[in-house]
mmCIF file of C-alpha atoms and ligand atoms in Angstrom:
data_model
loop_
_atom_site.group_PDB
_atom_site.id
_atom_site.type_symbol
_atom_site.label_atom_id
_atom_site.label_comp_id
_atom_site.label_asym_id
_atom_site.label_seq_id
_atom_site.Cartn_x
_atom_site.Cartn_y
_atom_site.Cartn_z
ATOM 1 C CA MET K 1 -22.504 8.200 7.426
ATOM 2 C CA LYS K 2 -20.359 10.066 4.181
ATOM 3 C CA VAL K 3 -18.689 8.713 1.696
ATOM 4 C CA THR K 4 -16.949 11.605 -0.145
ATOM 5 C CA PRO K 5 -14.252 10.930 -3.272
ATOM 6 C CA LEU K 6 -11.306 13.052 -2.430
ATOM 7 C CA THR K 7 -9.638 13.218 -5.887
ATOM 8 C CA GLY K 8 -10.940 11.938 -9.337
ATOM 9 C CA ALA K 9 -8.821 9.095 -9.355
ATOM 10 C CA ILE K 10 -8.590 7.041 -6.317
ATOM 11 C CA GLY K 11 -9.280 7.832 -2.090
ATOM 12 C CA ALA K 12 -12.699 8.788 0.074
ATOM 13 C CA SER K 13 -12.607 10.101 3.122
ATOM 14 C CA VAL K 14 -15.821 8.249 5.100
ATOM 15 C CA GLU K 15 -17.245 10.913 8.171
ATOM 16 C CA GLY K 16 -19.775 9.589 10.625
ATOM 17 C CA ILE K 17 -18.463 6.822 12.044
ATOM 18 C CA ARG K 18 -16.625 5.961 14.732
ATOM 19 C CA LEU K 19 -14.488 2.978 14.458
ATOM 20 C CA ASP K 20 -14.572 1.442 18.079
ATOM 21 C CA GLU K 21 -18.308 1.027 18.010
ATOM 22 C CA PRO K 22 -19.586 -1.952 16.960
ATOM 23 C CA ILE K 23 -20.326 -1.888 12.834
ATOM 24 C CA GLY K 24 -23.574 -3.019 11.294
ATOM 25 C CA ARG K 25 -23.705 -5.190 8.332
ATOM 26 C CA ASP K 26 -25.521 -2.463 6.094
ATOM 27 C CA VAL K 27 -22.802 -0.215 6.868
ATOM 28 C CA PHE K 28 -19.724 -2.586 6.313
ATOM 29 C CA GLU K 29 -20.999 -3.061 3.067
ATOM 30 C CA THR K 30 -21.077 -0.122 2.034
ATOM 31 C CA LEU K 31 -18.110 0.633 3.320
ATOM 32 C CA HIS K 32 -16.354 -2.325 1.289
ATOM 33 C CA THR K 33 -18.158 -0.854 -2.101
ATOM 34 C CA ALA K 34 -16.751 2.346 -1.329
ATOM 35 C CA PHE K 35 -13.587 0.534 -0.795
ATOM 36 C CA LEU K 36 -13.760 -0.990 -4.060
ATOM 37 C CA GLU K 37 -14.253 1.760 -6.104
ATOM 38 C CA ARG K 38 -11.970 4.523 -4.455
ATOM 39 C CA CYS K 39 -9.104 2.003 -3.291
ATOM 40 C CA THR K 40 -8.082 3.767 -0.426
ATOM 41 C CA LEU K 41 -10.489 5.101 2.883
ATOM 42 C CA VAL K 42 -10.111 8.133 4.946
ATOM 43 C CA PHE K 43 -10.883 8.109 8.679
ATOM 44 C CA ARG K 44 -10.386 10.762 10.354
ATOM 45 C CA GLY K 45 -10.464 11.781 14.007
ATOM 46 C CA GLN K 46 -10.746 8.555 15.121
ATOM 47 C CA HIS K 47 -8.135 8.019 17.886
ATOM 48 C CA ILE K 48 -7.907 4.698 18.202
ATOM 49 C CA SER K 49 -6.120 1.758 20.011
ATOM 50 C CA PRO K 50 -4.190 -0.771 19.292
ATOM 51 C CA THR K 51 -6.782 -3.069 20.105
ATOM 52 C CA THR K 52 -9.684 -1.408 18.310
ATOM 53 C CA GLN K 53 -7.158 -1.029 15.329
ATOM 54 C CA VAL K 54 -7.077 -4.884 14.510
ATOM 55 C CA GLN K 55 -10.571 -5.400 15.994
ATOM 56 C CA PHE K 56 -11.740 -3.366 13.008
ATOM 57 C CA ALA K 57 -9.110 -5.087 10.494
ATOM 58 C CA ARG K 58 -11.111 -8.213 11.346
ATOM 59 C CA LEU K 59 -13.701 -7.129 9.767
ATOM 60 C CA TRP K 60 -11.776 -7.180 6.967
ATOM 61 C CA GLY K 61 -10.148 -10.221 6.459
ATOM 62 C CA ASP K 62 -7.075 -11.885 8.382
ATOM 63 C CA PRO K 63 -4.101 -9.772 10.430
ATOM 64 C CA VAL K 64 -0.607 -11.037 9.461
ATOM 65 C CA VAL K 65 1.768 -11.563 13.144
ATOM 66 C CA THR K 66 4.523 -10.396 12.287
ATOM 67 C CA ALA K 67 7.926 -10.768 14.525
ATOM 68 C CA MET K 68 10.379 -8.930 12.135
ATOM 69 C CA LEU K 69 9.530 -5.501 13.104
ATOM 70 C CA ASN K 70 8.603 -4.805 16.495
ATOM 71 C CA PRO K 71 4.948 -5.738 17.362
ATOM 72 C CA LEU K 72 2.922 -3.137 19.837
ATOM 73 C CA ASP K 73 2.599 -4.924 23.386
ATOM 74 C CA GLY K 74 -0.254 -7.132 24.077
ATOM 75 C CA ASN K 75 -1.394 -6.251 20.135
ATOM 76 C CA PRO K 76 0.536 -8.850 17.791
ATOM 77 C CA GLU K 77 -0.931 -7.855 14.851
ATOM 78 C CA VAL K 78 -0.071 -4.705 15.006
ATOM 79 C CA VAL K 79 3.736 -3.202 14.201
ATOM 80 C CA GLN K 80 4.591 0.480 15.343
ATOM 81 C CA LEU K 81 6.017 2.669 12.509
ATOM 82 C CA THR K 82 8.587 5.291 13.763
ATOM 83 C CA ASN K 83 10.773 7.345 11.753
ATOM 84 C CA ILE K 84 13.713 5.974 10.345
ATOM 85 C CA LYS K 85 16.358 8.043 8.398
ATOM 86 C CA LYS K 86 16.050 9.592 5.187
ATOM 87 C CA GLU K 87 18.805 8.044 3.881
ATOM 88 C CA THR K 88 17.738 4.240 5.086
ATOM 89 C CA THR K 89 13.856 3.954 5.078
ATOM 90 C CA ALA K 90 12.720 1.241 2.508
ATOM 91 C CA THR K 91 9.149 3.246 1.988
ATOM 92 C CA GLU K 92 10.008 6.321 0.351
ATOM 93 C CA ALA K 93 9.843 5.196 -2.774
ATOM 94 C CA TRP K 94 6.193 4.346 -4.996
ATOM 95 C CA HIS K 95 5.748 0.072 -3.594
ATOM 96 C CA TYR K 96 3.651 -1.970 -3.136
ATOM 97 C CA ASP K 97 3.778 -3.850 0.524
ATOM 98 C CA ALA K 98 5.272 -6.982 0.654
ATOM 99 C CA ALA K 99 4.999 -8.093 -3.088
ATOM 100 C CA PHE K 100 8.473 -9.779 -2.840
ATOM 101 C CA THR K 101 6.452 -13.146 -0.981
ATOM 102 C CA GLU K 102 4.438 -15.183 -2.620
ATOM 103 C CA ALA K 103 1.168 -14.329 -0.974
ATOM 104 C CA PRO K 104 1.662 -10.556 -0.042
ATOM 105 C CA PRO K 105 -0.832 -8.655 2.222
ATOM 106 C CA LYS K 106 -4.364 -7.132 0.559
ATOM 107 C CA ILE K 107 -4.800 -4.532 2.940
ATOM 108 C CA SER K 108 -3.093 -1.934 5.158
ATOM 109 C CA ILE K 109 -4.215 -0.181 7.632
ATOM 110 C CA LEU K 110 -2.635 3.085 9.476
ATOM 111 C CA SER K 111 -3.617 4.764 12.520
ATOM 112 C CA ALA K 112 -1.688 7.853 12.950
ATOM 113 C CA VAL K 113 -0.282 8.360 16.899
ATOM 114 C CA THR K 114 2.196 11.493 16.163
ATOM 115 C CA VAL K 115 2.684 13.236 13.324
ATOM 116 C CA PRO K 116 4.889 15.643 11.992
ATOM 117 C CA ALA K 117 4.848 18.629 10.146
ATOM 118 C CA GLY K 118 4.700 16.425 7.149
ATOM 119 C CA GLY K 119 5.722 12.932 6.085
ATOM 120 C CA ASP K 120 2.744 12.813 4.081
ATOM 121 C CA THR K 121 1.930 9.389 2.452
ATOM 122 C CA MET K 122 0.619 9.279 -1.267
ATOM 123 C CA TRP K 123 -1.303 6.321 -3.129
ATOM 124 C CA SER K 124 -1.667 6.060 -6.692
ATOM 125 C CA ASN K 125 -4.462 3.782 -8.575
ATOM 126 C CA GLN K 126 -3.121 0.922 -10.067
ATOM 127 C CA TYR K 127 -6.108 -0.102 -12.197
ATOM 128 C CA LEU K 128 -5.708 3.642 -14.117
ATOM 129 C CA ALA K 129 -2.510 3.188 -14.535
ATOM 130 C CA TYR K 130 -3.303 0.811 -16.567
ATOM 131 C CA GLU K 131 -6.113 1.367 -18.477
ATOM 132 C CA ASN K 132 -4.324 4.430 -19.211
ATOM 133 C CA LEU K 133 -1.892 2.832 -21.609
ATOM 134 C CA SER K 134 -2.864 2.138 -25.175
ATOM 135 C CA ALA K 135 -4.425 -1.089 -26.150
ATOM 136 C CA GLY K 136 -1.290 -1.901 -28.161
ATOM 137 C CA LEU K 137 1.009 -1.861 -24.330
ATOM 138 C CA GLN K 138 -1.415 -3.626 -22.020
ATOM 139 C CA LYS K 139 -1.942 -5.916 -24.592
ATOM 140 C CA THR K 140 1.970 -6.608 -23.906
ATOM 141 C CA VAL K 141 1.706 -6.290 -20.049
ATOM 142 C CA ARG K 142 -1.238 -8.475 -20.012
ATOM 143 C CA GLY K 143 2.170 -11.471 -21.538
ATOM 144 C CA LEU K 144 4.453 -10.433 -19.138
ATOM 145 C CA ASN K 145 6.152 -11.398 -15.163
ATOM 146 C CA ILE K 146 8.188 -8.907 -12.724
ATOM 147 C CA ARG K 147 10.211 -10.629 -9.924
ATOM 148 C CA PHE K 148 10.284 -8.571 -6.753
ATOM 149 C CA HIS K 149 13.091 -8.507 -4.222
ATOM 150 C CA GLY K 150 13.363 -7.250 -0.976
ATOM 151 C CA LEU K 151 16.514 -5.430 -1.793
ATOM 152 C CA ARG K 152 15.148 -2.213 -0.335
ATOM 153 C CA LEU K 153 13.852 -3.677 3.130
ATOM 154 C CA GLY K 154 16.306 -5.677 2.968
ATOM 155 C CA ARG K 155 18.866 -3.568 3.674
ATOM 156 C CA MET K 156 17.338 -1.591 5.970
ATOM 157 C CA MET K 157 17.225 -4.184 7.771
ATOM 158 C CA ASN K 158 20.351 -5.911 7.054
ATOM 159 C CA VAL K 159 19.133 -8.711 5.147
ATOM 160 C CA ALA K 160 22.838 -11.106 3.875
ATOM 161 C CA GLU K 161 21.882 -10.019 0.234
ATOM 162 C CA ASP K 162 21.386 -13.998 -0.751
ATOM 163 C CA GLU K 163 18.603 -13.919 1.837
ATOM 164 C CA ILE K 164 16.858 -11.132 0.029
ATOM 165 C CA PRO K 165 13.469 -12.581 -0.483
ATOM 166 C CA THR K 166 12.312 -12.673 -4.197
ATOM 167 C CA ALA K 167 9.454 -13.633 -5.901
ATOM 168 C CA VAL K 168 7.050 -13.721 -9.778
ATOM 169 C CA HIS K 169 3.913 -12.179 -10.393
ATOM 170 C CA PRO K 170 1.841 -11.253 -13.187
ATOM 171 C CA LEU K 171 3.264 -7.330 -14.109
ATOM 172 C CA VAL K 172 -1.091 -6.995 -14.791
ATOM 173 C CA ARG K 173 -3.155 -8.780 -11.312
ATOM 174 C CA THR K 174 -6.699 -9.257 -12.240
ATOM 175 C CA HIS K 175 -8.124 -8.681 -7.893
ATOM 176 C CA PRO K 176 -10.105 -11.097 -7.464
ATOM 177 C CA GLU K 177 -13.074 -8.862 -5.598
ATOM 178 C CA THR K 178 -13.914 -6.703 -8.716
ATOM 179 C CA GLY K 179 -11.872 -9.128 -11.650
ATOM 180 C CA ARG K 180 -10.681 -5.730 -12.473
ATOM 181 C CA LYS K 181 -7.257 -5.618 -13.898
ATOM 182 C CA ALA K 182 -3.911 -3.360 -11.858
ATOM 183 C CA LEU K 183 -0.121 -2.711 -13.001
ATOM 184 C CA TYR K 184 1.760 -4.451 -10.211
ATOM 185 C CA VAL K 185 4.936 -2.782 -10.520
ATOM 186 C CA GLY K 186 7.881 -1.035 -8.065
ATOM 187 C CA HIS K 187 10.490 0.934 -7.796
ATOM 188 C CA ARG K 188 13.110 -0.119 -10.295
ATOM 189 C CA GLU K 189 15.665 -1.602 -7.570
ATOM 190 C CA ASN K 190 13.469 -4.105 -6.472
ATOM 191 C CA VAL K 191 12.457 -5.545 -9.779
ATOM 192 C CA CYS K 192 12.612 -6.172 -13.608
ATOM 193 C CA ILE K 193 10.420 -8.718 -15.991
ATOM 194 C CA ASP K 194 11.243 -11.594 -15.811
ATOM 195 C CA GLY K 195 13.002 -13.722 -18.068
ATOM 196 C CA TRP K 196 14.467 -10.781 -19.255
ATOM 197 C CA SER K 197 18.155 -9.256 -18.525
ATOM 198 C CA ARG K 198 17.827 -6.350 -15.585
ATOM 199 C CA GLU K 199 19.718 -3.498 -18.614
ATOM 200 C CA GLU K 200 16.353 -4.751 -20.768
ATOM 201 C CA SER K 201 14.296 -4.620 -17.919
ATOM 202 C CA ALA K 202 15.663 -0.848 -16.692
ATOM 203 C CA ASP K 203 13.950 1.779 -18.614
ATOM 204 C CA PHE K 204 10.591 -0.461 -19.805
ATOM 205 C CA LEU K 205 9.812 -0.629 -16.577
ATOM 206 C CA GLU K 206 10.502 3.019 -14.867
ATOM 207 C CA TYR K 207 8.177 4.023 -18.031
ATOM 208 C CA LEU K 208 5.139 1.462 -16.490
ATOM 209 C CA TYR K 209 7.028 2.525 -12.557
ATOM 210 C CA THR K 210 6.944 6.662 -13.610
ATOM 211 C CA ALA K 211 3.214 6.557 -15.378
ATOM 212 C CA SER K 212 1.839 5.204 -12.626
ATOM 213 C CA VAL K 213 2.730 7.993 -10.770
ATOM 214 C CA THR K 214 1.877 10.748 -12.544
ATOM 215 C CA PRO K 215 -0.303 13.688 -9.688
ATOM 216 C CA ASP K 216 -3.388 12.990 -11.673
ATOM 217 C CA ASN K 217 -3.874 8.903 -10.115
ATOM 218 C CA VAL K 218 -2.610 10.151 -6.873
ATOM 219 C CA TYR K 219 -4.008 10.909 -3.700
ATOM 220 C CA ARG K 220 -1.760 12.495 -0.914
ATOM 221 C CA HIS K 221 -3.119 12.310 2.913
ATOM 222 C CA MET K 222 -1.359 15.133 4.859
ATOM 223 C CA TRP K 223 -1.853 13.574 7.906
ATOM 224 C CA GLN K 224 -3.053 14.761 11.377
ATOM 225 C CA GLU K 225 -2.949 12.287 14.423
ATOM 226 C CA GLY K 226 -5.871 9.759 15.209
ATOM 227 C CA ASP K 227 -6.358 9.574 11.532
ATOM 228 C CA VAL K 228 -6.769 5.858 10.736
ATOM 229 C CA VAL K 229 -6.532 5.447 6.981
ATOM 230 C CA MET K 230 -6.633 1.942 4.915
ATOM 231 C CA TRP K 231 -5.934 1.298 1.132
ATOM 232 C CA ASP K 232 -6.392 -2.060 -1.013
ATOM 233 C CA ASN K 233 -2.207 -3.392 -1.682
ATOM 234 C CA ARG K 234 -3.891 -5.645 -5.159
ATOM 235 C CA CYS K 235 -4.478 -1.784 -6.698
ATOM 236 C CA THR K 236 -2.719 1.377 -5.011
ATOM 237 C CA MET K 237 1.262 1.859 -4.579
ATOM 238 C CA HIS K 238 2.646 4.081 -1.694
ATOM 239 C CA TYR K 239 5.260 6.323 -1.002
ATOM 240 C CA ALA K 240 5.818 7.774 2.094
ATOM 241 C CA VAL K 241 7.659 10.565 2.465
ATOM 242 C CA HIS K 242 10.510 11.939 4.234
ATOM 243 C CA ASP K 243 10.539 15.510 4.656
ATOM 244 C CA TYR K 244 10.417 15.817 8.643
ATOM 245 C CA ASP K 245 14.710 15.299 9.533
ATOM 246 C CA ASP K 246 14.465 13.812 13.049
ATOM 247 C CA ALA K 247 10.880 14.707 14.116
ATOM 248 C CA ASP K 248 8.688 11.954 16.048
ATOM 249 C CA ARG K 249 6.373 10.977 13.085
ATOM 250 C CA VAL K 250 4.248 7.169 15.140
ATOM 251 C CA LEU K 251 2.024 4.742 12.957
ATOM 252 C CA ASN K 252 0.145 1.668 14.122
ATOM 253 C CA ARG K 253 0.315 -0.346 11.337
ATOM 254 C CA VAL K 254 -2.257 -3.734 10.670
ATOM 255 C CA THR K 255 -2.458 -5.816 7.250
ATOM 256 C CA LEU K 256 -4.173 -8.751 5.849
ATOM 257 C CA HIS K 257 -3.133 -11.475 4.741
ATOM 258 C CA GLY K 258 -3.956 -11.645 0.876
ATOM 259 C CA GLU K 259 -4.020 -14.000 -1.608
ATOM 260 C CA VAL K 260 -1.344 -14.992 -4.460
ATOM 261 C CA PRO K 261 -1.926 -12.515 -7.536
ATOM 262 C CA ALA K 262 -2.973 -13.548 -10.611
HETATM 263 O O1 AKG Q 301 5.085 5.106 6.276
HETATM 264 C C1 AKG Q 301 3.994 5.965 5.827
HETATM 265 O O2 AKG Q 301 3.298 6.667 5.888
HETATM 266 C C2 AKG Q 301 4.157 4.277 5.119
HETATM 267 C C3 AKG Q 301 4.271 3.747 5.183
HETATM 268 C C4 AKG Q 301 4.068 2.124 4.344
HETATM 269 O O3 AKG Q 301 5.243 2.095 3.762
HETATM 270 C C5 AKG Q 301 3.370 1.564 5.018
HETATM 271 O O4 AKG Q 301 3.136 1.412 6.025
HETATM 272 O O5 AKG Q 301 3.370 0.658 4.425
HETATM 273 FE FE1 FE2 Q 302 4.482 0.704 2.243
#
């Protein structure tokens, strides 16, 4: 097995492994170390079934079963993502998955079934987003909490305004495995510094959001069918580029239960 960094900031490609074959303890340890260091792992040419995807996911944790989206027959842990119109998609913005819940998923795993020309996904390294701030601003953000709302997702799923889920988390969270600090921020429509007005919060958070996703802090994945990509939802944001109109795009997704951010 070979692990190769994909950018200076984030991502590694893993070659010489088949996810549909048993993965021994040593190999898993190597994968785990690479995952914690690189935050996003790319496995090309896997073409795995939903069942294999769930088995692989179980090596890392406890898959989330969600009735909200469309579970794939026989595998309630697998959600199939299809082309949601650009106007309504909630994922064409930098985000952490389900940050508006009390204990957001720790890891997400996508397996590409059908890919159009385009439809790339990008990830940012939120450890570096924090570390790149000045010592003074780091100190300020460490003292703040942020409220996340599921507004964009709620709109997409026609959830009534007063039923939009919301949660308050530290603006700087400490990764439970690495002990490193990561900036926990999101799209302007979804976030507000806890205890500040929307107006006071907006430009401040916009600065942190924009600084997080500077090109030298991002990996952009051009999907091929059969690719599997997994990311650490405690120290990365991601963004699904919608540049493929009505073309088919099908990805199978599994997420793993996570910790309460601290
Ligand atoms: O469609 C994608 O590339 C990613 C969508 C997304 O945000 C997710 O699966 O969490
Ligand atoms: Fe997402």
